[in-house]
Coordinates of C-alpha atoms and ligand atoms in Angstrom, one line a residue:
M1 CA -19.3 -12.6 -11.3
S2 CA -18.6 -10.7 -8.1
E3 CA -14.8 -10.2 -8.5
P4 CA -13.4 -6.7 -8.1
P5 CA -14.0 -4.9 -11.4
I6 CA -10.4 -3.9 -12.0
F7 CA -9.0 -7.4 -12.7
G8 CA -9.4 -9.8 -15.6
P9 CA -10.1 -13.5 -15.3
D10 CA -6.9 -14.6 -17.0
K11 CA -4.8 -13.4 -14.2
V12 CA -3.7 -14.8 -10.8
L13 CA -4.1 -12.0 -8.3
I14 CA -1.1 -11.4 -6.1
F15 CA -2.3 -10.7 -2.5
D16 CA 0.7 -9.5 -0.5
T17 CA 0.6 -10.0 3.3
T18 CA 4.1 -8.9 4.1
L19 CA 2.7 -6.2 6.4
R20 CA 0.4 -8.6 8.2
D21 CA 1.5 -12.3 8.2
G22 CA 5.1 -11.3 7.3
E23 CA 5.3 -8.9 10.2
Q24 CA 4.4 -11.8 12.5
S25 CA 7.9 -13.1 12.1
P26 CA 9.6 -12.7 15.5
G27 CA 11.6 -9.5 15.6
A28 CA 10.3 -8.2 12.2
T29 CA 9.1 -5.0 13.8
L30 CA 8.1 -2.3 11.4
N31 CA 7.2 1.2 12.4
A32 CA 4.5 3.2 10.6
E33 CA 6.9 5.0 8.3
E34 CA 8.5 1.8 7.2
K35 CA 5.1 0.2 6.6
L36 CA 4.1 3.1 4.5
E37 CA 7.3 3.0 2.5
I38 CA 6.9 -0.8 1.9
A39 CA 3.3 -0.4 0.9
R40 CA 4.4 2.3 -1.7
Q41 CA 7.0 -0.1 -3.0
L42 CA 4.4 -3.0 -3.2
A43 CA 2.2 -0.7 -5.2
R44 CA 5.0 -0.1 -7.6
L45 CA 5.7 -3.8 -7.7
G46 CA 2.2 -4.2 -9.0
V47 CA 0.6 -6.3 -6.3
D48 CA -3.2 -6.4 -6.6
I49 CA -4.1 -6.5 -2.9
I50 CA -2.0 -5.3 0.0
E51 CA -3.0 -6.8 3.4
A52 CA -1.8 -3.8 5.4
G53 CA -2.2 -5.2 8.9
F54 CA -4.5 -6.4 11.6
P55 CA -6.2 -3.1 12.8
A56 CA -7.8 -4.6 16.0
A57 CA -4.3 -5.5 17.3
S58 CA -3.6 -2.0 18.6
P59 CA -4.4 1.6 17.9
G60 CA -0.9 1.9 16.3
D61 CA -1.8 -0.9 13.8
L62 CA -5.1 0.6 13.0
A63 CA -3.5 4.0 12.4
A64 CA -0.8 2.5 10.2
V65 CA -3.3 0.6 8.0
K66 CA -5.5 3.7 7.7
R67 CA -2.5 5.8 6.6
I68 CA -1.8 3.3 3.9
A69 CA -5.4 3.3 2.8
E70 CA -5.5 7.1 2.6
T71 CA -2.3 7.3 0.6
V72 CA -1.2 4.2 -1.4
G73 CA -4.9 3.1 -1.5
R74 CA -5.8 6.3 -3.4
E75 CA -2.8 6.9 -5.6
P76 CA -3.0 5.9 -9.2
R77 CA 0.0 3.9 -10.4
I78 CA 1.7 2.6 -13.5
D79 CA 1.2 -1.0 -14.6
K80 CA 3.7 -3.3 -16.1
H81 CA 3.0 -2.1 -19.6
G82 CA 3.5 1.5 -18.6
N83 CA -0.2 2.4 -18.6
P84 CA -2.0 4.2 -15.8
A85 CA -3.6 1.8 -13.4
E86 CA -5.9 1.7 -10.4
P87 CA -4.5 1.8 -6.8
P88 CA -4.2 -1.6 -5.1
V89 CA -7.0 -3.0 -3.0
I90 CA -6.2 -2.3 0.7
C91 CA -7.2 -5.1 3.0
G92 CA -7.4 -5.4 6.8
L93 CA -7.6 -8.6 8.7
A94 CA -10.3 -9.2 11.3
R95 CA -11.2 -12.2 13.5
A96 CA -14.9 -13.2 13.2
N97 CA -16.2 -10.7 15.7
K98 CA -17.8 -7.3 15.4
K99 CA -15.1 -5.4 17.2
D100 CA -12.4 -6.6 14.9
I101 CA -14.6 -6.1 11.8
D102 CA -15.4 -2.5 12.9
A103 CA -11.7 -1.8 13.4
A104 CA -10.8 -3.2 10.0
W105 CA -13.5 -1.2 8.3
E106 CA -12.4 2.0 10.0
A107 CA -8.8 1.4 8.8
V108 CA -9.5 0.4 5.2
R109 CA -12.5 2.6 4.3
P110 CA -10.4 5.6 2.9
A111 CA -9.0 3.3 0.2
K112 CA -10.5 3.5 -3.3
H113 CA -10.8 -0.3 -3.2
P114 CA -11.2 -1.5 0.5
R115 CA -11.4 -5.1 1.5
I116 CA -12.3 -6.8 4.9
H117 CA -10.7 -10.2 5.4
T118 CA -12.3 -12.2 8.2
F119 CA -11.4 -15.6 9.4
L120 CA -12.5 -18.4 11.7
A121 CA -10.9 -21.8 12.3
T122 CA -12.6 -24.9 10.9
S123 CA -10.3 -27.9 11.8
P124 CA -11.5 -30.2 14.6
V125 CA -8.4 -29.5 16.8
H126 CA -8.9 -25.7 16.5
M127 CA -12.7 -25.8 17.0
K128 CA -12.5 -28.1 20.0
Y129 CA -9.5 -26.8 21.9
K130 CA -9.0 -23.2 20.8
L131 CA -12.4 -21.9 20.0
R132 CA -14.4 -24.3 22.1
M133 CA -17.2 -24.0 19.6
T134 CA -19.3 -26.8 18.0
P135 CA -19.2 -27.0 14.1
D136 CA -22.8 -25.7 14.0
E137 CA -21.8 -22.7 16.1
V138 CA -18.8 -22.1 13.7
V139 CA -21.1 -22.1 10.6
Q140 CA -23.5 -19.8 12.3
R141 CA -20.8 -17.3 13.3
V142 CA -19.3 -17.3 9.8
G143 CA -22.7 -16.5 8.3
E144 CA -23.3 -13.7 10.8
M145 CA -19.9 -12.1 10.6
V146 CA -19.5 -12.2 6.9
A147 CA -23.0 -10.6 6.6
Y148 CA -21.9 -8.0 9.2
A149 CA -18.8 -7.1 7.3
K150 CA -20.8 -7.0 4.0
Q151 CA -22.9 -4.1 5.3
Y152 CA -19.7 -2.0 5.2
C153 CA -17.9 -3.2 2.1
D154 CA -18.6 -5.1 -1.1
D155 CA -15.2 -6.8 -1.2
I156 CA -15.2 -9.4 1.5
E157 CA -12.7 -12.3 1.9
F158 CA -13.3 -15.2 4.2
S159 CA -10.7 -17.7 5.4
P160 CA -11.4 -21.0 7.2
E161 CA -8.3 -21.1 9.3
D162 CA -6.4 -24.4 9.3
A163 CA -8.4 -25.5 6.2
G164 CA -5.6 -27.9 5.3
R165 CA -6.5 -30.1 8.4
S166 CA -10.3 -29.5 8.2
D167 CA -12.9 -32.1 7.1
P168 CA -13.6 -31.3 3.4
E169 CA -17.4 -31.8 3.7
F170 CA -17.5 -29.4 6.7
L171 CA -15.3 -27.0 4.7
Y172 CA -17.8 -26.9 1.8
R173 CA -20.6 -26.1 4.2
V174 CA -18.7 -23.3 5.9
L175 CA -17.6 -21.8 2.6
A176 CA -21.0 -22.0 1.1
T177 CA -22.4 -20.1 4.1
A178 CA -19.7 -17.4 3.7
I179 CA -20.4 -17.1 0.0
E180 CA -24.2 -16.8 0.6
A181 CA -23.5 -14.2 3.2
G182 CA -21.5 -12.1 0.7
A183 CA -17.9 -13.3 0.6
T184 CA -16.4 -12.5 -2.8
T185 CA -13.1 -14.3 -2.2
I186 CA -12.7 -17.6 -0.3
N187 CA -9.2 -18.2 0.9
I188 CA -8.0 -21.7 1.7
P189 CA -5.1 -21.5 4.3
D190 CA -2.8 -24.3 5.0
T191 CA -2.1 -22.6 8.3
V192 CA 0.5 -25.0 9.7
G193 CA 2.1 -26.0 6.4
Y194 CA 1.0 -29.6 6.7
T195 CA -0.3 -30.5 3.3
T196 CA 1.6 -31.9 0.2
P197 CA 1.2 -30.3 -3.2
E198 CA -1.0 -33.3 -4.4
E199 CA -3.3 -33.0 -1.4
F200 CA -3.5 -29.2 -1.5
G201 CA -4.2 -29.1 -5.3
K202 CA -6.9 -31.7 -4.8
L203 CA -8.4 -29.7 -1.9
I204 CA -8.7 -26.7 -4.1
A205 CA -10.2 -28.7 -7.0
D206 CA -12.7 -30.3 -4.6
V207 CA -13.7 -27.0 -3.0
R208 CA -14.3 -25.5 -6.4
E209 CA -16.4 -28.5 -7.5
N210 CA -18.4 -29.2 -4.3
T211 CA -19.0 -25.8 -2.7
P212 CA -22.2 -24.1 -3.9
G213 CA -21.4 -20.7 -5.4
A214 CA -17.6 -21.3 -5.5
K215 CA -17.4 -20.8 -9.2
D216 CA -18.8 -17.3 -8.8
V217 CA -16.1 -16.1 -6.4
I218 CA -12.3 -16.0 -6.4
I219 CA -10.6 -19.0 -4.8
S220 CA -7.4 -18.0 -3.0
V221 CA -4.6 -20.0 -1.6
H222 CA -2.6 -19.2 1.5
T223 CA 0.2 -21.6 2.3
H224 CA 2.9 -21.8 5.0
N225 CA 6.4 -23.2 4.6
D226 CA 6.8 -25.5 7.6
L227 CA 7.8 -28.4 5.3
G228 CA 9.4 -26.2 2.7
L229 CA 6.3 -26.8 0.4
A230 CA 4.6 -23.4 0.5
T231 CA 5.5 -22.4 -3.1
A232 CA 4.8 -25.9 -4.5
N233 CA 1.4 -26.0 -2.7
A234 CA 0.4 -22.5 -3.9
L235 CA 1.3 -23.4 -7.5
A236 CA -0.7 -26.7 -7.2
G237 CA -3.6 -24.6 -6.0
V238 CA -3.3 -22.3 -9.1
Q239 CA -3.3 -25.3 -11.4
A240 CA -6.5 -26.5 -9.6
G241 CA -8.2 -23.2 -10.3
A242 CA -7.2 -20.8 -7.6
R243 CA -6.9 -17.2 -8.9
Q244 CA -5.4 -15.4 -6.0
V245 CA -2.1 -16.3 -4.2
E246 CA -1.4 -14.9 -0.8
C247 CA 2.3 -14.4 -0.2
T248 CA 5.0 -12.3 1.4
V249 CA 8.2 -10.7 0.0
N250 CA 11.2 -13.0 0.8
G251 CA 8.7 -15.5 2.2
I252 CA 8.9 -14.0 5.7
G253 CA 6.2 -14.9 8.2
E254 CA 5.5 -16.9 11.3
R255 CA 7.7 -20.0 12.0
A256 CA 9.2 -21.1 8.6
G257 CA 7.3 -18.3 6.8
N258 CA 4.7 -17.9 4.1
T259 CA 4.7 -18.5 0.4
S260 CA 7.4 -16.3 -1.2
L261 CA 6.0 -13.7 -3.6
E262 CA 9.1 -13.7 -5.9
E263 CA 9.1 -17.5 -6.2
V264 CA 5.5 -17.8 -7.2
V265 CA 5.7 -14.9 -9.6
M266 CA 8.9 -16.0 -11.3
A267 CA 7.7 -19.6 -11.5
L268 CA 4.5 -18.4 -13.3
Y269 CA 6.6 -16.2 -15.5
V270 CA 9.5 -18.5 -16.4
R271 CA 7.2 -21.6 -16.8
Q272 CA 4.4 -19.8 -18.7
Q273 CA 4.0 -22.8 -20.9
V274 CA 3.1 -24.9 -17.9
Y275 CA 0.8 -22.6 -16.1
E276 CA -0.6 -20.4 -18.9
I277 CA -1.5 -17.6 -16.6
D278 CA -0.2 -14.2 -16.0
T279 CA 0.2 -11.8 -13.0
N280 CA 0.2 -8.0 -12.9
I281 CA 3.7 -7.9 -11.2
V282 CA 6.4 -5.6 -12.5
T283 CA 9.1 -8.2 -12.1
T284 CA 11.9 -5.6 -12.4
E285 CA 10.8 -4.2 -9.0
I286 CA 11.3 -7.6 -7.3
H287 CA 14.9 -7.1 -6.2
R288 CA 14.4 -3.6 -4.9
T289 CA 11.3 -4.7 -2.9
S290 CA 13.1 -7.7 -1.5
D291 CA 16.0 -5.5 -0.4
M292 CA 13.7 -3.0 1.2
V293 CA 11.8 -5.6 3.2
S294 CA 15.0 -7.3 4.3
R295 CA 16.4 -4.0 5.6
Y296 CA 13.3 -2.7 7.4
T297 CA 12.4 -6.0 9.0
G298 CA 16.0 -7.0 9.8
M299 CA 15.2 -10.4 8.3
L300 CA 18.3 -11.3 6.3
I301 CA 18.0 -13.4 3.1
Q302 CA 19.8 -16.7 3.0
P303 CA 22.4 -16.5 0.2
N304 CA 21.0 -19.5 -1.7
K305 CA 17.4 -18.2 -1.5
A306 CA 15.6 -18.7 -4.8
I307 CA 15.3 -15.6 -7.0
V308 CA 16.5 -13.0 -4.4
G309 CA 19.4 -14.7 -2.6
A310 CA 22.9 -13.1 -3.1
N311 CA 24.0 -16.3 -4.9
A312 CA 20.8 -16.8 -7.0
F313 CA 22.6 -15.4 -10.1
A314 CA 26.2 -16.2 -9.1
H315 CA 28.3 -18.9 -10.8
E316 CA 31.2 -20.2 -9.0
A317 CA 32.2 -23.5 -10.3
G318 CA 34.7 -23.4 -13.2
I319 CA 32.6 -25.7 -15.4
H320 CA 29.6 -23.4 -14.9
Q321 CA 31.6 -20.3 -15.6
D322 CA 32.9 -21.8 -18.8
G323 CA 29.4 -22.8 -19.9
M324 CA 28.0 -19.3 -19.0
L325 CA 30.8 -17.7 -21.1
K326 CA 29.9 -19.8 -24.1
H327 CA 26.1 -19.4 -23.7
K328 CA 24.2 -17.8 -20.8
R329 CA 21.4 -20.2 -21.1
T330 CA 23.6 -23.2 -20.2
Y331 CA 23.2 -22.5 -16.5
E332 CA 20.7 -19.7 -16.2
I333 CA 16.9 -20.1 -16.6
M334 CA 16.2 -16.4 -16.3
D335 CA 18.2 -13.2 -16.7
A336 CA 19.0 -11.3 -13.5
S337 CA 17.7 -8.1 -15.1
L338 CA 14.2 -9.6 -15.1
I339 CA 14.0 -9.1 -11.4
G340 CA 15.7 -5.7 -11.6
L341 CA 19.2 -6.8 -10.6
S342 CA 21.6 -4.5 -12.3
H343 CA 25.1 -5.8 -12.7
S344 CA 26.6 -2.3 -13.0
R345 CA 28.0 -1.6 -9.6
L346 CA 29.7 1.6 -10.6
V347 CA 27.1 4.2 -10.1
L348 CA 28.2 7.4 -8.4
G349 CA 31.5 8.8 -7.0
K350 CA 32.9 11.7 -5.1
H351 CA 32.5 14.1 -8.0
S352 CA 28.8 13.5 -8.5
G353 CA 26.5 16.4 -7.7
R354 CA 23.2 16.7 -5.9
H355 CA 21.3 16.6 -9.2
A356 CA 22.8 13.3 -10.3
F357 CA 22.3 11.9 -6.8
R358 CA 18.6 12.8 -6.8
K359 CA 18.2 11.4 -10.4
R360 CA 19.8 8.1 -9.3
L361 CA 17.5 7.9 -6.2
E362 CA 14.5 8.5 -8.5
D363 CA 15.6 5.8 -10.8
M364 CA 15.9 3.5 -7.9
G365 CA 12.3 4.3 -6.8
Y366 CA 13.0 6.6 -3.9
R367 CA 11.0 9.8 -3.5
L368 CA 12.6 11.9 -0.8
D369 CA 11.4 15.3 0.3
D370 CA 14.0 18.2 0.4
E371 CA 15.0 17.6 4.0
E372 CA 15.4 13.9 3.5
L373 CA 17.4 14.5 0.3
N374 CA 19.7 16.9 2.1
K375 CA 20.4 14.3 4.8
A376 CA 21.0 11.5 2.3
F377 CA 23.2 13.7 0.1
K378 CA 25.3 14.7 3.1
R379 CA 25.8 11.1 4.0
F380 CA 26.5 10.2 0.3
K381 CA 29.3 12.9 0.1
E382 CA 30.9 11.6 3.3
L383 CA 30.7 8.0 2.0
A384 CA 32.1 9.1 -1.4
D385 CA 35.1 10.7 0.3
K386 CA 35.9 7.3 2.0
K387 CA 35.0 5.0 -1.0
K388 CA 36.1 5.4 -4.6
V389 CA 32.8 3.9 -5.9
V390 CA 29.4 4.3 -4.4
S391 CA 27.2 1.5 -5.7
D392 CA 23.4 1.0 -5.7
A393 CA 23.6 -1.2 -2.7
D394 CA 25.5 1.4 -0.8
I395 CA 22.9 4.0 -1.7
E396 CA 20.0 1.8 -0.7
A397 CA 21.7 1.1 2.6
L398 CA 22.4 4.7 3.1
V399 CA 18.8 5.8 2.5
A400 CA 17.4 3.1 4.7
D401 CA 19.9 3.9 7.4
E402 CA 19.7 7.7 7.3
V403 CA 16.2 8.6 6.2
Y404 CA 13.7 6.0 7.3
Q405 CA 14.5 5.9 11.0
P406 CA 12.0 4.9 13.8
K407 CA 11.0 7.6 16.3
E408 CA 14.1 8.0 18.4
T409 CA 14.6 8.7 22.1
W410 CA 18.4 8.5 22.0
E411 CA 20.8 9.6 19.3
L412 CA 24.4 8.5 19.0
V413 CA 26.7 11.5 19.1
N414 CA 30.1 9.9 19.4
V415 CA 31.8 6.6 20.0
Q416 CA 35.5 6.0 20.6
V417 CA 37.0 2.5 21.3
Q418 CA 40.4 1.3 22.4
T419 CA 41.2 -2.3 21.7
G420 CA 44.1 -4.6 20.8
T421 CA 46.3 -7.3 22.4
N422 CA 46.9 -7.0 26.1
V423 CA 44.4 -4.2 26.4
V424 CA 40.9 -4.4 28.1
P425 CA 38.6 -3.3 25.2
T426 CA 37.2 0.1 26.3
A427 CA 34.6 2.3 24.7
V428 CA 33.7 5.9 25.5
V429 CA 30.2 6.8 24.2
T430 CA 28.2 10.0 24.1
L431 CA 24.5 9.9 23.5
R432 CA 21.9 12.8 23.2
N433 CA 18.5 12.4 24.7
L434 CA 16.2 13.8 22.0
E435 CA 13.5 14.6 24.4
T436 CA 15.5 16.7 26.9
G437 CA 18.5 17.7 24.6
E438 CA 20.9 16.4 27.3
E439 CA 24.2 14.9 26.2
I440 CA 25.6 12.1 28.4
T441 CA 29.0 10.5 28.2
D442 CA 29.9 7.2 29.8
A443 CA 32.4 4.3 29.3
G444 CA 32.1 0.6 29.1
F445 CA 34.5 -2.4 29.2
G446 CA 33.9 -5.7 27.4
T447 CA 35.2 -8.8 25.8
G448 CA 35.7 -6.9 22.6
P449 CA 35.2 -3.4 21.2
V450 CA 31.5 -4.0 20.3
D451 CA 30.7 -5.5 23.7
A452 CA 32.5 -2.5 25.4
M453 CA 30.5 0.0 23.3
Y454 CA 27.2 -1.8 24.1
Q455 CA 28.1 -1.8 27.8
G456 CA 28.7 2.0 27.6
I457 CA 25.4 2.6 25.8
N458 CA 23.6 0.4 28.4
R459 CA 24.9 2.5 31.3
I460 CA 23.4 5.6 29.7
V461 CA 20.1 4.3 28.4
G462 CA 19.3 1.8 31.2
A463 CA 17.0 -0.4 29.3
P464 CA 17.9 -4.0 30.1
N465 CA 17.9 -6.4 27.1
R466 CA 19.6 -9.5 25.9
L467 CA 21.6 -9.5 22.6
V468 CA 20.3 -12.6 20.8
E469 CA 21.8 -12.1 17.3
Y470 CA 24.7 -10.1 15.9
L471 CA 25.7 -10.3 12.3
V472 CA 28.1 -8.2 10.2
Q473 CA 28.2 -8.3 6.4
A474 CA 30.1 -6.4 3.8
I475 CA 27.6 -4.7 1.4
T476 CA 30.1 -4.3 -1.4
E477 CA 33.5 -5.8 -2.2
G478 CA 36.9 -4.5 -1.3
M479 CA 38.8 -3.0 1.7
D480 CA 36.6 0.1 1.6
A481 CA 33.3 -1.9 1.8
N482 CA 30.5 -0.6 3.9
G483 CA 29.9 -2.8 6.9
D484 CA 26.2 -3.7 7.4
V485 CA 25.4 -4.8 10.9
T486 CA 22.1 -6.5 11.9
I487 CA 21.3 -7.2 15.5
R488 CA 18.3 -8.5 17.5
I489 CA 17.7 -7.8 21.1
E490 CA 15.2 -9.2 23.4
I491 CA 13.4 -7.9 26.5
P492 CA 14.3 -10.3 29.4
E493 CA 11.6 -12.5 30.7
S494 CA 11.5 -10.6 34.0
R495 CA 10.6 -7.3 32.2
G496 CA 7.5 -7.5 30.1
Y497 CA 7.8 -10.9 28.5
K498 CA 4.2 -11.4 27.4
Y499 CA 2.2 -14.6 27.6
T500 CA -0.5 -15.7 25.2
P501 CA -3.9 -16.6 26.7
Q502 CA -2.8 -20.2 26.3
G503 CA 0.2 -19.5 28.5
R504 CA 2.8 -19.7 25.8
P505 CA 5.6 -17.1 26.2
R506 CA 5.5 -14.5 23.4
R507 CA 9.1 -13.2 22.8
R508 CA 9.5 -9.5 22.3
L509 CA 12.4 -9.0 19.9
F510 CA 13.6 -5.8 18.3
S511 CA 15.9 -5.6 15.3
G512 CA 18.3 -2.9 14.3
R513 CA 20.5 -2.3 11.3
G514 CA 23.4 0.1 10.9
V515 CA 25.7 0.8 8.0
D516 CA 29.1 2.4 8.1
T517 CA 32.6 1.9 6.7
D518 CA 33.6 1.3 10.4
I519 CA 31.9 -1.8 11.8
V520 CA 32.1 -0.5 15.4
V521 CA 30.1 2.6 14.3
A522 CA 27.7 0.4 12.2
S523 CA 27.3 -1.8 15.3
A524 CA 26.5 1.3 17.5
K525 CA 23.9 2.5 15.0
A526 CA 22.3 -0.9 14.8
Y527 CA 22.1 -1.1 18.6
M528 CA 20.7 2.4 18.9
Q529 CA 18.0 1.6 16.3
A530 CA 16.9 -1.6 18.2
L531 CA 17.0 0.2 21.6
N532 CA 14.9 3.1 20.3
K533 CA 12.3 0.5 19.0
L534 CA 12.4 -1.2 22.4
L535 CA 11.8 2.1 24.2
A536 CA 9.0 3.1 21.9
A537 CA 7.3 -0.2 22.4
E538 CA 7.7 0.1 26.2
N539 CA 6.1 3.5 26.0
G540 CA 3.1 2.1 24.3
E541 CA 3.8 2.6 20.6
G542 CA 2.7 -0.5 18.7
A543 CA 1.5 -2.2 21.9
A544 CA 0.8 -5.9 21.9
A545 CA -2.5 -7.1 20.7
P546 CA -5.6 -7.0 22.9
A547 CA -6.6 -10.0 24.9
S548 CA -8.6 -12.6 23.1
D549 CA -12.4 -12.3 23.0
G550 CA -12.6 -16.0 23.2
V551 CA -13.3 -16.4 19.5
D552 CA -9.9 -17.0 18.0
E553 CA -7.0 -16.7 20.3
S554 CA -4.4 -17.7 17.8
A555 CA -4.9 -14.5 16.0
V556 CA -3.6 -12.5 19.0
I557 CA -0.4 -11.4 17.4
A558 CA 2.8 -10.3 18.9
I559 CA 3.5 -7.0 17.2
H560 CA 7.2 -6.6 17.8
Ligands
KIV601 O1 -2.3 -18.8 8.1 C1 -3.5 -18.5 8.3 O2 -4.4 -19.3 8.5 C2 -3.7 -17.0 8.2 C3 -5.2 -16.6 8.1 C4 -5.5 -15.5 9.0 C5 -5.5 -16.4 6.7 O3 -2.8 -16.2 8.2
ZN602 ZN1 -0.9 -17.3 7.5

């Protein structure tokens, strides 16, 4: 059996691709610091494999994956039973060409358990129109490229892209070639989310039965949610013998997203009697991970999202509340504490000291250095002066907002707005240029205070953009709640709108999030964060993926 030595056969391996397929969601830009922080949290969550990125996409991507391999990929961790455990496998994606495979290997090689994941499309429509390759050429290339990757690394995963729409007989042939060339995991992607659970389960069973060598490798499933069937399809795959599930936190990903990690894990956990298979996931870390991914990507979670939505454990209807009071199990199939959701909101207040604050952060899984702790503690004290009670949610928002910031060009120094009835909303804004130290003040007018403030900032920064989304939420309850503002801005078509080799426009979106008890200030912070990301991208950080080499154009990924 060629499976990695660190896992047992009675487990479904959880392969997290939040940092690769998840980051392909429009606007879900992550900088290197944020990626590292998420990877650390994924390791705590107990995922078996972290797909840390697509190293050939840009030098920035390669560097980010390498950093994760050097750190998270070498750090021992604690498993769900509290025992010391191996670091996760760190995986890099590569199209089936030597340049991509070289880049993937360079990025993942520092990890204790590195993996190269290479892929090539096998459906008639992809082979004919996208690859312009014959089926025989595809088989040959798969054999050559898996063997090429195998010279570097023992742990090789191969994916026949668009397997869900491929001819099964051809699929068996391609997969057998990949296994013979050294693939240790064969992953079956339903790339466009087209199959039904019955079809997908049968496909996995058929692959297992009819592909020479398939019983000696791990069969993996990778499903997309275009018809809302990603979780059902993945679970059907597990029932048919798949022992790795590829998924993302909160189900983020291209179009309607990928299989959601928390849904698969909790379905396997809660319905153990049906599936009779375990995962290595520390379920109590689910909520924290979900929250972190939502904050850093700017991808909000729909309130009724299974497992991690704000309403997932809320009971509104009188008849439900009555039932719950009589017996929790009347309307709840799992306890909120299982996913790490603590109901105690009263955490720290204005009399709490630095020591208590640090301890609370540690309990919440944050490891800040002294400088970061100082910054966070100062913000905590300011917040505690304004709010009677500082909750876990406040603290998480504060740390995300204050500590893990992208590289900044401009810093907000001051904002003052005048608004009301019969007044033209006006904002006076002062920004500091962090490269030159210069402070600039200007004013803007608008349809409301936020618009006025954005106009003022635009006059100073001079980076044209279009505001495509603005959302304000209260993090906690009450008049003194922290306002949490999420925005998305877009580079206008005339400036740097990129096109794929097929001529499809690739939108360049940047998200920003800001938290403050004053929503105008929170809006300013969110806007500054998004603008700084936009400026960093325009200066070449996290540049768009390279042009296609003619092998697999769909893998040319928009990075922002
Ligand atoms: O959806 C897909 O086909 C993919 C592959 C690269 C595995 O993401
Ligand atoms: Zn995918």
